[in-house]
Short mmCIF file of C-alpha atoms in Angstrom, two decimals:
data_model
loop_
_atom_site.label_atom_id
_atom_site.label_comp_id
_atom_site.label_asym_id
_atom_site.label_seq_id
_atom_site.Cartn_x
_atom_site.Cartn_y
_atom_site.Cartn_z
CA UNK A 1 10.71 -20.36 17.23
CA UNK A 2 12.45 -20.35 13.85
CA UNK A 3 10.25 -17.45 12.72
CA UNK A 4 11.66 -15.37 15.57
CA UNK A 5 15.25 -16.24 14.77
CA UNK A 6 15.59 -13.55 12.12
CA UNK A 7 15.16 -15.28 8.76
CA UNK A 8 11.45 -14.55 8.43
CA UNK A 9 11.34 -11.14 6.74
CA UNK A 10 7.92 -10.63 5.15
CA UNK A 11 4.71 -12.26 4.03
CA UNK A 12 2.05 -11.47 1.42
CA UNK A 13 -1.65 -11.07 2.10
CA UNK A 14 -4.54 -10.34 -0.28
CA UNK A 15 -6.51 -7.11 -0.04
CA UNK A 16 -9.45 -9.02 1.41
CA UNK A 17 -9.88 -12.42 3.01
CA UNK A 18 -12.54 -14.09 0.87
CA UNK A 19 -14.59 -10.92 0.98
CA UNK A 20 -13.73 -9.98 4.56
CA UNK A 21 -11.85 -6.70 5.09
CA UNK A 22 -8.47 -7.04 6.74
CA UNK A 23 -9.34 -4.81 9.69
CA UNK A 24 -12.06 -7.05 11.16
CA UNK A 25 -11.58 -8.03 14.82
CA UNK A 26 -10.94 -11.64 13.81
CA UNK A 27 -7.72 -10.51 12.09
CA UNK A 28 -6.49 -8.33 14.96
CA UNK A 29 -4.12 -11.00 16.26
CA UNK A 30 -2.46 -11.21 12.85
CA UNK A 31 -1.59 -7.52 12.84
CA UNK A 32 -0.46 -7.67 16.46
CA UNK A 33 1.83 -10.59 15.66
CA UNK A 34 3.24 -8.96 12.53
CA UNK A 35 4.08 -5.83 14.52
CA UNK A 36 5.59 -7.83 17.38
CA UNK A 37 7.74 -9.92 15.03
CA UNK A 38 8.74 -6.82 13.03
CA UNK A 39 8.00 -8.47 9.69
CA UNK A 40 6.73 -6.61 6.65
CA UNK A 41 3.26 -7.33 5.31
CA UNK A 42 2.94 -7.03 1.54
CA UNK A 43 -0.63 -6.34 0.41
CA UNK A 44 -1.50 -7.47 -3.10
CA UNK A 45 -4.97 -6.74 -4.47
CA UNK A 46 -7.51 -9.37 -5.31
CA UNK A 47 -11.04 -9.09 -6.64
CA UNK A 48 -14.11 -9.06 -4.42
CA UNK A 49 -15.21 -12.51 -3.28
CA UNK A 50 -18.54 -12.05 -5.01
CA UNK A 51 -17.93 -10.22 -8.27
CA UNK A 52 -21.66 -9.86 -8.77
CA UNK A 53 -21.39 -7.06 -6.22
CA UNK A 54 -19.54 -5.05 -8.85
CA UNK A 55 -20.72 -6.86 -11.95
CA UNK A 56 -19.79 -3.96 -14.22
CA UNK A 57 -16.12 -4.92 -13.72
CA UNK A 58 -16.58 -8.37 -15.22
CA UNK A 59 -15.87 -7.34 -18.83
CA UNK A 60 -12.88 -5.74 -20.54
CA UNK A 61 -10.43 -6.90 -17.81
CA UNK A 62 -11.64 -4.06 -15.59
CA UNK A 63 -11.29 -6.12 -12.41
CA UNK A 64 -7.56 -6.36 -13.01
CA UNK A 65 -7.03 -2.88 -14.41
CA UNK A 66 -9.22 -0.75 -12.13
CA UNK A 67 -10.79 -3.04 -9.54
CA UNK A 68 -7.48 -4.18 -8.08
CA UNK A 69 -6.16 -0.65 -7.43
CA UNK A 70 -9.49 0.19 -5.81
CA UNK A 71 -9.14 -2.89 -3.59
CA UNK A 72 -5.72 -1.68 -2.49
CA UNK A 73 -7.05 1.76 -1.60
CA UNK A 74 -9.87 0.19 0.37
CA UNK A 75 -7.56 -2.10 2.32
CA UNK A 76 -5.11 0.66 3.28
CA UNK A 77 -7.86 3.11 4.17
CA UNK A 78 -9.63 0.59 6.38
CA UNK A 79 -6.39 -0.17 8.22
CA UNK A 80 -6.13 3.53 9.02
CA UNK A 81 -9.73 4.35 9.89
CA UNK A 82 -10.26 1.19 11.93
CA UNK A 83 -7.34 2.14 14.18
CA UNK A 84 -5.07 -0.77 13.23
CA UNK A 85 -2.25 1.56 12.18
CA UNK A 86 -2.68 3.61 15.36
CA UNK A 87 -2.62 0.57 17.64
CA UNK A 88 0.45 -0.94 15.98
CA UNK A 89 2.80 1.91 15.07
CA UNK A 90 5.65 -0.52 14.37
CA UNK A 91 3.64 -2.24 11.64
CA UNK A 92 5.33 -2.29 8.23
CA UNK A 93 2.86 -2.51 5.33
CA UNK A 94 4.02 -2.48 1.70
CA UNK A 95 1.27 -1.83 -0.81
CA UNK A 96 1.38 -2.86 -4.43
CA UNK A 97 0.92 -0.51 -7.41
CA UNK A 98 1.69 2.70 -5.50
CA UNK A 99 -1.22 2.14 -3.14
CA UNK A 100 -3.73 1.86 -5.98
CA UNK A 101 -4.34 5.53 -6.56
CA UNK A 102 -3.84 7.03 -3.12
CA UNK A 103 -1.06 9.46 -4.09
CA UNK A 104 -3.19 10.86 -6.92
CA UNK A 105 -6.26 11.00 -4.68
CA UNK A 106 -4.50 12.33 -1.59
CA UNK A 107 -5.95 15.82 -1.94
CA UNK A 108 -9.47 14.44 -2.10
CA UNK A 109 -8.82 12.07 0.79
CA UNK A 110 -7.28 14.76 2.96
CA UNK A 111 -10.05 17.23 2.23
CA UNK A 112 -12.80 14.68 2.87
CA UNK A 113 -11.53 13.73 6.32
CA UNK A 114 -9.96 17.03 7.40
CA UNK A 115 -11.48 17.67 10.86
CA UNK A 116 -11.27 21.43 10.34
CA UNK A 117 -13.64 21.28 7.38
CA UNK A 118 -17.38 21.77 8.00
CA UNK A 119 -19.17 18.49 7.48
CA UNK A 120 -22.63 18.16 6.02
CA UNK A 121 -22.50 14.36 6.30
CA UNK A 122 -21.92 12.21 9.36
CA UNK A 123 -19.25 9.81 8.13
CA UNK A 124 -19.35 7.71 11.29
CA UNK A 125 -15.62 8.08 11.95
CA UNK A 126 -14.03 7.82 15.33
CA UNK A 127 -11.50 10.63 15.84
CA UNK A 128 -7.88 9.71 15.16
CA UNK A 129 -5.36 11.26 17.54
CA UNK A 130 -2.94 12.26 14.77
CA UNK A 131 -3.30 13.98 11.40
CA UNK A 132 -4.40 11.62 8.65
CA UNK A 133 -1.16 12.00 6.72
CA UNK A 134 0.79 10.59 9.68
CA UNK A 135 -0.94 7.23 9.15
CA UNK A 136 -0.89 6.96 5.37
CA UNK A 137 2.74 8.04 5.27
CA UNK A 138 3.67 4.98 7.37
CA UNK A 139 2.80 2.71 4.47
CA UNK A 140 5.34 1.83 1.81
CA UNK A 141 4.32 2.09 -1.84
CA UNK A 142 5.91 -0.06 -4.53
CA UNK A 143 6.65 1.36 -7.96
CA UNK A 144 5.10 -1.36 -10.16
CA UNK A 145 2.61 0.95 -11.82
CA UNK A 146 2.91 0.09 -15.50
CA UNK A 147 6.08 2.05 -16.11
CA UNK A 148 4.48 5.47 -15.59
CA UNK A 149 7.05 8.06 -14.55
CA UNK A 150 4.38 10.73 -13.84
CA UNK A 151 2.57 8.35 -11.48
CA UNK A 152 5.77 7.61 -9.57
CA UNK A 153 6.56 11.32 -9.51
CA UNK A 154 3.15 11.92 -7.93
CA UNK A 155 3.81 9.35 -5.19
CA UNK A 156 7.27 10.81 -4.63
CA UNK A 157 5.83 14.31 -4.23
CA UNK A 158 3.11 13.15 -1.83
CA UNK A 159 4.88 10.56 0.35
CA UNK A 160 8.58 11.08 -0.33
CA UNK A 161 11.46 8.82 -1.28
CA UNK A 162 11.55 7.13 2.13
CA UNK A 163 8.22 5.42 1.43
CA UNK A 164 8.81 4.18 -2.13
CA UNK A 165 10.07 0.68 -2.90
CA UNK A 166 11.25 -0.33 -6.35
CA UNK A 167 9.27 -3.18 -7.89
CA UNK A 168 8.60 -4.69 -11.31
CA UNK A 169 5.92 -7.34 -10.62
CA UNK A 170 8.11 -9.93 -12.38
CA UNK A 171 7.57 -12.69 -13.40
CA UNK A 172 4.23 -11.18 -14.42
CA UNK A 173 3.89 -8.90 -17.39
CA UNK A 174 5.18 -8.95 -20.98
CA UNK A 175 7.81 -11.57 -21.72
CA UNK A 176 7.48 -13.25 -18.36
CA UNK A 177 8.42 -10.00 -16.64
CA UNK A 178 11.57 -9.46 -18.72
CA UNK A 179 10.25 -6.28 -20.37
CA UNK A 180 9.55 -4.68 -17.02
CA UNK A 181 12.90 -5.74 -15.61
CA UNK A 182 14.57 -4.08 -18.59
CA UNK A 183 12.60 -0.83 -18.52
CA UNK A 184 11.42 -0.02 -14.98
CA UNK A 185 14.86 0.97 -13.72
CA UNK A 186 15.07 3.55 -16.52
CA UNK A 187 11.66 4.91 -15.51
CA UNK A 188 12.94 5.73 -12.02
CA UNK A 189 16.16 7.18 -13.40
CA UNK A 190 14.18 9.41 -15.79
CA UNK A 191 12.70 11.29 -12.83
CA UNK A 192 16.02 13.04 -12.23
CA UNK A 193 15.97 12.43 -8.48
CA UNK A 194 19.03 12.83 -6.33
CA UNK A 195 21.46 9.94 -5.97
CA UNK A 196 20.43 9.66 -2.32
CA UNK A 197 16.74 9.32 -3.17
CA UNK A 198 17.41 6.87 -5.99
CA UNK A 199 19.37 4.67 -3.63
CA UNK A 200 16.52 4.72 -1.12
CA UNK A 201 14.00 3.67 -3.77
CA UNK A 202 16.16 1.04 -5.47
CA UNK A 203 17.54 -0.68 -2.39
CA UNK A 204 17.78 1.32 0.82
CA UNK A 205 14.14 1.20 1.82
CA UNK A 206 13.84 -2.51 1.04
CA UNK A 207 16.96 -3.23 3.11
CA UNK A 208 15.46 -1.26 6.01
CA UNK A 209 12.02 -2.88 5.74
CA UNK A 210 13.39 -6.40 5.42
CA UNK A 211 16.34 -5.88 7.79
CA UNK A 212 18.91 -6.93 5.18
#
């Protein structure tokens, strides 16, 4: 009962559940409950349960640097193509690191699944009743992307200010997160966005998502 009283705002989940994708039928009740309770679900990437499946990530910190963004893209894409996002339109999902690389890859994604394009490969997809962008633009994308203004600009151009949420990933990062706290605000400000859009990114969207 206390969770329904209004103080429960959000919860984090990993990009996979010990190797199980988040859209499996066994997790359906979770998404239904999150939508019913109107709480935000924050997806943070984690490595595959069995890293031997992608053993070439094991060295050079590639799991963290490249594998995690890939995990985020997989999780979001599966939520769309499995129909989870369609079945629960009130669902609020916040993805870490600007959705992995989805803004940068949006052209490729859109082209690949555009129903008007001739297909030489059967991708085994069930038709979605709305354009693909309608689903991916329901996600929120946080701006903790290593302080890259061009990357944030890309996400802004693709999904708009209404879907971006300021983040620093503190206390992780250099100096226990202090470096990011000191610099990431300036990264957003360097984009030269309108005052209205800056306010959305810095606080407005988070207030709306978390009902603050």
